[in-house]
PDB file of C-alpha atoms in Angstrom:
ATOM      1  CA  THR A 265     -92.615-160.648 -78.103  1.00  0.00           C
ATOM      2  CA  ALA A 266     -89.174-159.190 -78.114  1.00  0.00           C
ATOM      3  CA  PRO A 267     -86.218-161.383 -78.551  1.00  0.00           C
ATOM      4  CA  SER A 268     -84.287-162.297 -75.507  1.00  0.00           C
ATOM      5  CA  GLY A 269     -81.796-159.374 -74.571  1.00  0.00           C
ATOM      6  CA  SER A 270     -83.810-156.906 -76.514  1.00  0.00           C
ATOM      7  CA  SER A 271     -83.876-153.371 -75.438  1.00  0.00           C
ATOM      8  CA  SER A 272     -87.667-153.018 -76.631  1.00  0.00           C
ATOM      9  CA  LEU A 273     -90.243-151.779 -74.296  1.00  0.00           C
ATOM     10  CA  VAL A 274     -93.433-153.538 -73.438  1.00  0.00           C
ATOM     11  CA  ILE A 275     -96.495-151.333 -72.903  1.00  0.00           C
ATOM     12  CA  GLY A 276     -99.495-152.715 -71.011  1.00  0.00           C
ATOM     13  CA  THR A 277    -102.461-151.397 -69.470  1.00  0.00           C
ATOM     14  CA  ILE A 278    -103.816-151.319 -65.898  1.00  0.00           C
ATOM     15  CA  ASP A 279    -107.234-151.370 -64.333  1.00  0.00           C
ATOM     16  CA  PHE A 280    -107.465-150.117 -60.742  1.00  0.00           C
ATOM     17  CA  SER A 281    -109.969-151.582 -58.267  1.00  0.00           C
ATOM     18  CA  PRO A 282    -111.496-149.838 -56.856  1.00  0.00           C
ATOM     19  CA  SER A 283    -111.771-147.259 -59.524  1.00  0.00           C
ATOM     20  CA  VAL A 284    -112.427-144.758 -56.769  1.00  0.00           C
ATOM     21  CA  LEU A 285    -110.150-144.897 -53.906  1.00  0.00           C
ATOM     22  CA  ASN A 286    -111.242-143.028 -50.644  1.00  0.00           C
ATOM     23  CA  THR A 287    -108.133-142.438 -48.715  1.00  0.00           C
ATOM     24  CA  HIS A 288    -110.393-142.733 -45.331  1.00  0.00           C
ATOM     25  CA  SER A 289    -112.116-146.142 -46.335  1.00  0.00           C
ATOM     26  CA  GLY A 290    -110.784-149.171 -44.920  1.00  0.00           C
ATOM     27  CA  GLY A 291    -109.548-152.329 -46.604  1.00  0.00           C
ATOM     28  CA  LYS A 292    -106.015-153.789 -46.582  1.00  0.00           C
ATOM     29  CA  TYR A 293    -105.387-154.154 -50.347  1.00  0.00           C
ATOM     30  CA  VAL A 294    -105.889-152.366 -53.773  1.00  0.00           C
ATOM     31  CA  THR A 295    -106.156-154.710 -56.847  1.00  0.00           C
ATOM     32  CA  VAL A 296    -104.525-153.974 -60.274  1.00  0.00           C
ATOM     33  CA  ARG A 297    -105.292-155.773 -63.427  1.00  0.00           C
ATOM     34  CA  LEU A 298    -102.383-155.959 -65.709  1.00  0.00           C
ATOM     35  CA  ALA A 299    -103.189-156.382 -69.350  1.00  0.00           C
ATOM     36  CA  LEU A 300    -100.343-157.094 -71.930  1.00  0.00           C
ATOM     37  CA  PRO A 301    -100.278-156.765 -75.627  1.00  0.00           C
ATOM     38  CA  GLU A 302    -101.021-159.643 -77.714  1.00  0.00           C
ATOM     39  CA  GLY A 303     -98.302-162.095 -77.989  1.00  0.00           C
ATOM     40  CA  VAL A 304     -96.868-161.337 -74.548  1.00  0.00           C
ATOM     41  CA  SER A 305     -97.714-163.877 -71.850  1.00  0.00           C
ATOM     42  CA  THR A 306     -98.503-162.781 -68.455  1.00  0.00           C
ATOM     43  CA  SER A 307     -96.393-165.858 -67.289  1.00  0.00           C
ATOM     44  CA  SER A 308     -93.252-163.978 -68.701  1.00  0.00           C
ATOM     45  CA  VAL A 309     -93.496-161.131 -66.221  1.00  0.00           C
ATOM     46  CA  TYR A 310     -90.952-161.156 -63.486  1.00  0.00           C
ATOM     47  CA  ILE A 311     -92.910-160.453 -60.522  1.00  0.00           C
ATOM     48  CA  PRO A 312     -90.542-159.364 -58.159  1.00  0.00           C
ATOM     49  CA  SER A 313     -89.567-156.398 -60.378  1.00  0.00           C
ATOM     50  CA  ILE A 314     -93.070-154.908 -60.235  1.00  0.00           C
ATOM     51  CA  ARG A 315     -93.637-151.723 -58.956  1.00  0.00           C
ATOM     52  CA  LEU A 316     -96.555-149.184 -58.559  1.00  0.00           C
ATOM     53  CA  MET A 317     -95.809-145.603 -59.006  1.00  0.00           C
ATOM     54  CA  GLY A 318     -91.963-146.680 -58.979  1.00  0.00           C
ATOM     55  CA  THR A 319     -91.888-147.617 -55.376  1.00  0.00           C
ATOM     56  CA  VAL A 320     -94.630-149.879 -54.174  1.00  0.00           C
ATOM     57  CA  TYR A 321     -94.037-153.509 -54.504  1.00  0.00           C
ATOM     58  CA  ALA A 322     -96.642-156.068 -55.154  1.00  0.00           C
ATOM     59  CA  GLU A 323     -97.717-158.061 -52.179  1.00  0.00           C
ATOM     60  CA  THR A 324     -99.484-160.964 -53.903  1.00  0.00           C
ATOM     61  CA  CYS A 325    -100.059-162.046 -57.341  1.00  0.00           C
ATOM     62  CA  PHE A 326    -102.904-164.365 -57.929  1.00  0.00           C
ATOM     63  CA  SER A 327    -101.582-168.042 -58.117  1.00  0.00           C
ATOM     64  CA  ASP A 328     -98.350-168.081 -60.021  1.00  0.00           C
ATOM     65  CA  HIS A 329     -99.372-165.838 -63.067  1.00  0.00           C
ATOM     66  CA  GLU A 330    -102.879-166.959 -63.036  1.00  0.00           C
ATOM     67  CA  THR A 331    -104.742-164.897 -65.920  1.00  0.00           C
ATOM     68  CA  GLY A 332    -108.388-164.144 -66.263  1.00  0.00           C
ATOM     69  CA  ALA A 333    -110.309-162.056 -68.623  1.00  0.00           C
ATOM     70  CA  ASP A 334    -110.938-158.513 -68.391  1.00  0.00           C
ATOM     71  CA  LYS A 335    -113.330-156.048 -69.791  1.00  0.00           C
ATOM     72  CA  THR A 336    -111.938-156.609 -73.132  1.00  0.00           C
ATOM     73  CA  ASN A 337    -111.602-160.375 -72.715  1.00  0.00           C
ATOM     74  CA  ALA A 338    -107.620-159.881 -72.865  1.00  0.00           C
ATOM     75  CA  PRO A 339    -105.611-162.116 -70.740  1.00  0.00           C
ATOM     76  CA  HIS A 340    -104.326-160.192 -67.505  1.00  0.00           C
ATOM     77  CA  MET A 341    -102.587-160.575 -64.200  1.00  0.00           C
ATOM     78  CA  VAL A 342    -104.259-159.778 -60.945  1.00  0.00           C
ATOM     79  CA  LEU A 343    -101.874-158.050 -58.384  1.00  0.00           C
ATOM     80  CA  LYS A 344    -102.272-156.848 -55.044  1.00  0.00           C
ATOM     81  CA  PHE A 345    -100.682-153.896 -53.306  1.00  0.00           C
ATOM     82  CA  LEU A 346    -101.055-152.741 -49.717  1.00  0.00           C
ATOM     83  CA  ARG A 347    -103.393-149.905 -49.618  1.00  0.00           C
ATOM     84  CA  ALA A 348    -101.519-147.771 -47.030  1.00  0.00           C
ATOM     85  CA  ASP A 349     -98.583-147.835 -49.482  1.00  0.00           C
ATOM     86  CA  VAL A 350    -100.685-146.824 -52.363  1.00  0.00           C
ATOM     87  CA  ILE A 351    -102.410-143.940 -50.611  1.00  0.00           C
ATOM     88  CA  VAL A 352     -98.964-142.380 -49.694  1.00  0.00           C
ATOM     89  CA  VAL A 353     -98.045-142.233 -53.447  1.00  0.00           C
ATOM     90  CA  LEU A 354    -101.184-141.005 -55.138  1.00  0.00           C
ATOM     91  CA  ASP A 355    -102.197-137.533 -55.354  1.00  0.00           C
ATOM     92  CA  GLU A 356    -105.977-136.685 -54.768  1.00  0.00           C
ATOM     93  CA  GLY A 357    -108.131-135.842 -57.896  1.00  0.00           C
ATOM     94  CA  GLN A 358    -110.053-137.104 -60.918  1.00  0.00           C
ATOM     95  CA  ASP A 359    -108.570-139.465 -63.407  1.00  0.00           C
ATOM     96  CA  THR A 360    -105.194-139.632 -61.255  1.00  0.00           C
ATOM     97  CA  LEU A 361    -102.381-141.346 -63.522  1.00  0.00           C
ATOM     98  CA  VAL A 362    -101.349-144.778 -62.141  1.00  0.00           C
ATOM     99  CA  PHE A 363     -98.243-146.636 -63.645  1.00  0.00           C
ATOM    100  CA  LEU A 364     -96.705-149.963 -63.071  1.00  0.00           C
ATOM    101  CA  THR A 365     -92.922-150.459 -64.089  1.00  0.00           C
ATOM    102  CA  GLY A 366     -91.110-153.901 -64.183  1.00  0.00           C
ATOM    103  CA  THR A 367     -89.310-156.434 -66.303  1.00  0.00           C
ATOM    104  CA  LEU A 368     -90.215-159.616 -68.105  1.00  0.00           C
ATOM    105  CA  VAL A 369     -88.028-162.518 -67.165  1.00  0.00           C
ATOM    106  CA  ASP A 370     -85.817-161.918 -70.223  1.00  0.00           C
ATOM    107  CA  GLY A 371     -84.956-158.459 -68.926  1.00  0.00           C
ATOM    108  CA  THR A 372     -87.230-156.587 -71.154  1.00  0.00           C
ATOM    109  CA  PRO A 373     -88.708-153.506 -69.623  1.00  0.00           C
ATOM    110  CA  LEU A 374     -92.310-153.311 -68.890  1.00  0.00           C
ATOM    111  CA  TYR A 375     -94.601-150.288 -68.421  1.00  0.00           C
ATOM    112  CA  ALA A 376     -98.319-150.122 -67.867  1.00  0.00           C
ATOM    113  CA  ALA A 377    -100.658-147.296 -66.855  1.00  0.00           C
ATOM    114  CA  GLY A 378    -104.392-146.625 -66.111  1.00  0.00           C
ATOM    115  CA  VAL A 379    -106.230-144.002 -64.118  1.00  0.00           C
ATOM    116  CA  VAL A 380    -107.860-143.801 -60.796  1.00  0.00           C
ATOM    117  CA  THR A 381    -110.037-141.146 -58.830  1.00  0.00           C
ATOM    118  CA  VAL A 382    -108.661-140.518 -55.340  1.00  0.00           C
ATOM    119  CA  THR A 383    -110.889-138.742 -52.961  1.00  0.00           C
ATOM    120  CA  ALA A 384    -110.642-137.901 -49.222  1.00  0.00           C
TER     121      ALA A 384
END
């Protein structure tokens, strides 16, 4: 992990659920699972700083930095974003890049990316 006050960047990955987002289907939220590099705890993420695509705030985070296991069995944080807000910032297409930015509680910048297919 980066020492406090460090300007290094933590790079993680995100899995988007659903992996195919139909802009005309229902549902209130989309779920993003944030996985961080080994040695970086999900409890070190400053939740209010999290933005999807630079503008969409996380609506909820599962119980105070709760972690679970993702496909690779790595610890991750589960975040929910309002579906209507997410659809506005995504372009239609296969393998659309989705990114998340924020900071750790010590101020270290955080960046994570993944892909989603967006259909109409």
